[in-house]
C-alpha angles and dihedrals in degrees: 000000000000121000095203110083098240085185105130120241116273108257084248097053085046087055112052084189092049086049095046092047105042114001088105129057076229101052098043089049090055095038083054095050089051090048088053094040093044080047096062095043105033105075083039085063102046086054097052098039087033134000097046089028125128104223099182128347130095132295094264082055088054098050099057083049125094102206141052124319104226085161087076086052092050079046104050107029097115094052096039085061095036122034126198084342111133115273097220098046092045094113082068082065100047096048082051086058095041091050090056105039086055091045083057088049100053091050093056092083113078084210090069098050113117146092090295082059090056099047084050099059084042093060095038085049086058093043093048085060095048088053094050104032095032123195126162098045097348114094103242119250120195123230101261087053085057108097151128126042089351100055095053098046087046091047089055105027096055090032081063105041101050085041096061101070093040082055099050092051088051102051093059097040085066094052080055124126075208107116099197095024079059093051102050077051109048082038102065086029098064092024093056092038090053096049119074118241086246095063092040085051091050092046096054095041098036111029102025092069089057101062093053123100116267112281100020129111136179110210106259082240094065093043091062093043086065100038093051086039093058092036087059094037094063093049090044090058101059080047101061095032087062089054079052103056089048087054098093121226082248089085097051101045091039085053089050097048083063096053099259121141121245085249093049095040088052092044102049104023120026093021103058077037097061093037089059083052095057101044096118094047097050094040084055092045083049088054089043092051093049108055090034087069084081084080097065079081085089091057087050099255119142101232118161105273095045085050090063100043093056096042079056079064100059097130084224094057095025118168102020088125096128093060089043090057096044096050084049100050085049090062095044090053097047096057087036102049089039085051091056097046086053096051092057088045087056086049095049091032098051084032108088095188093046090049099053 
C-alpha cells in the first residue's frame, strides 16, 4: 500500500481563480450576483463607449448622437495633455513626458539601482525642466503656462523623490534616544499628517509669500513641489519606520560584532531590509500621491485632470464632460493599476523564499 495519496487534485484546487471565485457558498453567491450585475450593464455600455458612439465628426454630429463623443477626445487631445502649454512648442511637452516615463521605466529594474540610477534622474529631472521651461535655443515658457499630463508626473514624481530623503531622516530621528532630535520629529510628523493638502496647498501659495522680503518672489510651482514633497515625506516616514521596527535588534548587533558603525550598519543591513518590508505601503502612497495632484486646480495649476475639465468648457464642444472625465480616468487607471502589478512583481521578485 503506498504511503504517498495518489488521489489527483480537485478541479478547484487545480484552478486558484475557480477556487477564489467559487470555492465558498459565499463566494459563488457573490460571483453570481457580479455576472448578473455585469449582465445588465455590460451591453449598455457597449452601446454608449462603442456601438452609439461618434468616433470623428463635429459637435452638431455629437449631439444627435446617443452615445459617447469620442470626436471631442480626437479634438482636444493636445490640450487635454498639455494644458495652456503653447501649441506650437508642445513637442517640448511630450518629450518631457516621454523623459520621465523612460526614466520610470529604467527604474523599474532592481539590477540598475544604484547611485548611476540616481544621477541619472538627476539629470532627467533637469532635463525635464529644459524641455518645459526652455532657455539656449528653446524659447523660454513660464510655469503657469506649464499643464496638463506634464505637470502631474512632474508634481509626483519630483514630490517623491525630494521627500524620500527627508523621510527617511525623520524616521530615524524618531527612533532616536535623541530627546530633542525625537521632538522636532514627532512634532512635523503629527503637525503635517493632521492638517489637509489643501491647506497645505493654501498655505504654501497664499501665506508663504507673505512672509518673504519685499520684492522677492518663489515661482508658485516651486512653491507646490515643496509643499507636496513635505506633505509625502511625513506619511513616508511612518511608512518606512514601521519597516524599521520589524526589523528585529538581531540585525544590529549581528552588523556591530563585525565592526560596522551604527550608521553603516543602518544604512547597509536593517535599512534596505525594512524598505523590502514596506513595499506595498510606499508603492500605494506613490499611487495616492499621484491621483491627489489634481488638487493643485484650487491653487490655479493646469494638471490633467483640470485640463479636461476646462477643455469640457470650449464654447464650440460645450458639455462633453462625461467623455473628458472618463479618458482621463482611463489614464489614471492605467498608471495606477500598472503601478500596483509591479509592486507585487518588486515583493515576489526582492523576496527569495517567495520567489522560489
Amino acid at each position: 500500500m503506498s504511503l504517498v495519496d495518489d488521489k489527483p487534485p480537485a478541479l478547484l484546487d487545480r484552478h486558484p481563480l475557480l477556487k477564489a471565485t467559487l470555492g465558498t457558498p459565499g463566494n459563488a453567491a457573490i460571483t453570481l450576483a457580479l455576472a448578473i450585475l455585469a449582465g445588465l450593464l455590460l451591453p449598455r455600455a457597449w452601446d454608449w463607449f462603442i456601438w452609439n458612439a461618434v468616433w470623428w465628426g463635429s459637435a452638431e454630429d455629437c449631439t444627435a448622437a446617443s452615445g459617447a463623443c469620442w470626436a471631442f477626445i480626437g479634438e482636444k487631445l493636445q490640450f487635454i495633455v498639455t494644458g495652456l502649454y503653447p501649441p506650437e512648442q508642445s513637442y517640448r511637452a511630450y518629450a518631457a513626458c516621454g523623459l520621465l516615463f523612460g526614466l520610470l521605466l529604467v527604474s523599474t529594474s532592481p539590477r540598475l539601482w544604484g547611485r548611476g540610477l540616481l544621477a541619472l534622474w538627476i539629470a532627467g529631472i533637469g532635463g525635464a525642466i529644459w524641455l518645459l521651461g526652455g532657455g539656449g535655443p528653446l524659447v523660454p515658457v513660464a510655469t503657469d503656462k506649464w499643464g496638463g499630463l506634464p505637470v502631474t508626473l512632474f508634481l509626483s514624481i519630483s514630490a517623491f523623490l525630494l521627500a524620500f530623503p527627508l523621510a527617511v531622516g525623520l524616521a530615524l530621528a524618531r527612533r532616536s534616544r535623541l530627546g530633542g532630535l525625537r521632538l522636532y520629529a514627532v512634532t512635523f510628523i503629527e503637525l503635517v499628517r493632521g492638517v489637509p493638502f489643501i491647506a497645505i496647498l493654501y498655505a504654501a501659495t497664499l501665506l508663504f509669500p507673505l512672509m518673504l522680503p519685499e520684492g522677492a518672489a518663489i515661482d508658485k510651482f516651486a512653491r507646490a513641489t515643496v509643499a507636496l514633497s513635505l506633505f509625502v515625506a511625513a506619511y513616508l516616514a511612518e511608512i518606512i519606520r514601521a519597516g524599521l521596527q520589524a526589523i528585529p535588534n538581531g540585525q544590529y548587533e549581528a552588523a556591530q560584532s563585525l565592526g560596522l558603525t551604527w550608521w553603516q550598519a543602518t544604512r547597509l543591513v536593517v535599512l534596505p531590509q525594512a524598505l523590502k518590508t514596506v513595499i506595498p505601503a510606499i508603492i500605494n502612497l506613490a499611487i495616492g500621491i499621484f491621483q491627489d495632484t489634481t488638487l493643485v486646480a484650487v491653487i490655479g495649476m493646469f494638471d490633467l485632470l483640470n485640463a479636461a475639465r476646462v477643455a469640457a468648457n470650449d464654447q464650440v464642444w460645450l458639455g462633453f464632460y462625461t467623455e473628458a472625465y472618463v479618458f482621463v480616468a482611463l489614464l489614471y487607471f492605467l498608471f495606477c493599476f500598472s503601478s500596483a502589478r509591479y509592486s507585487l512583481w518588486l515583493e515576489r521578485h526582492l523576496n527569495p523564499v517567495r520567489r522560489h
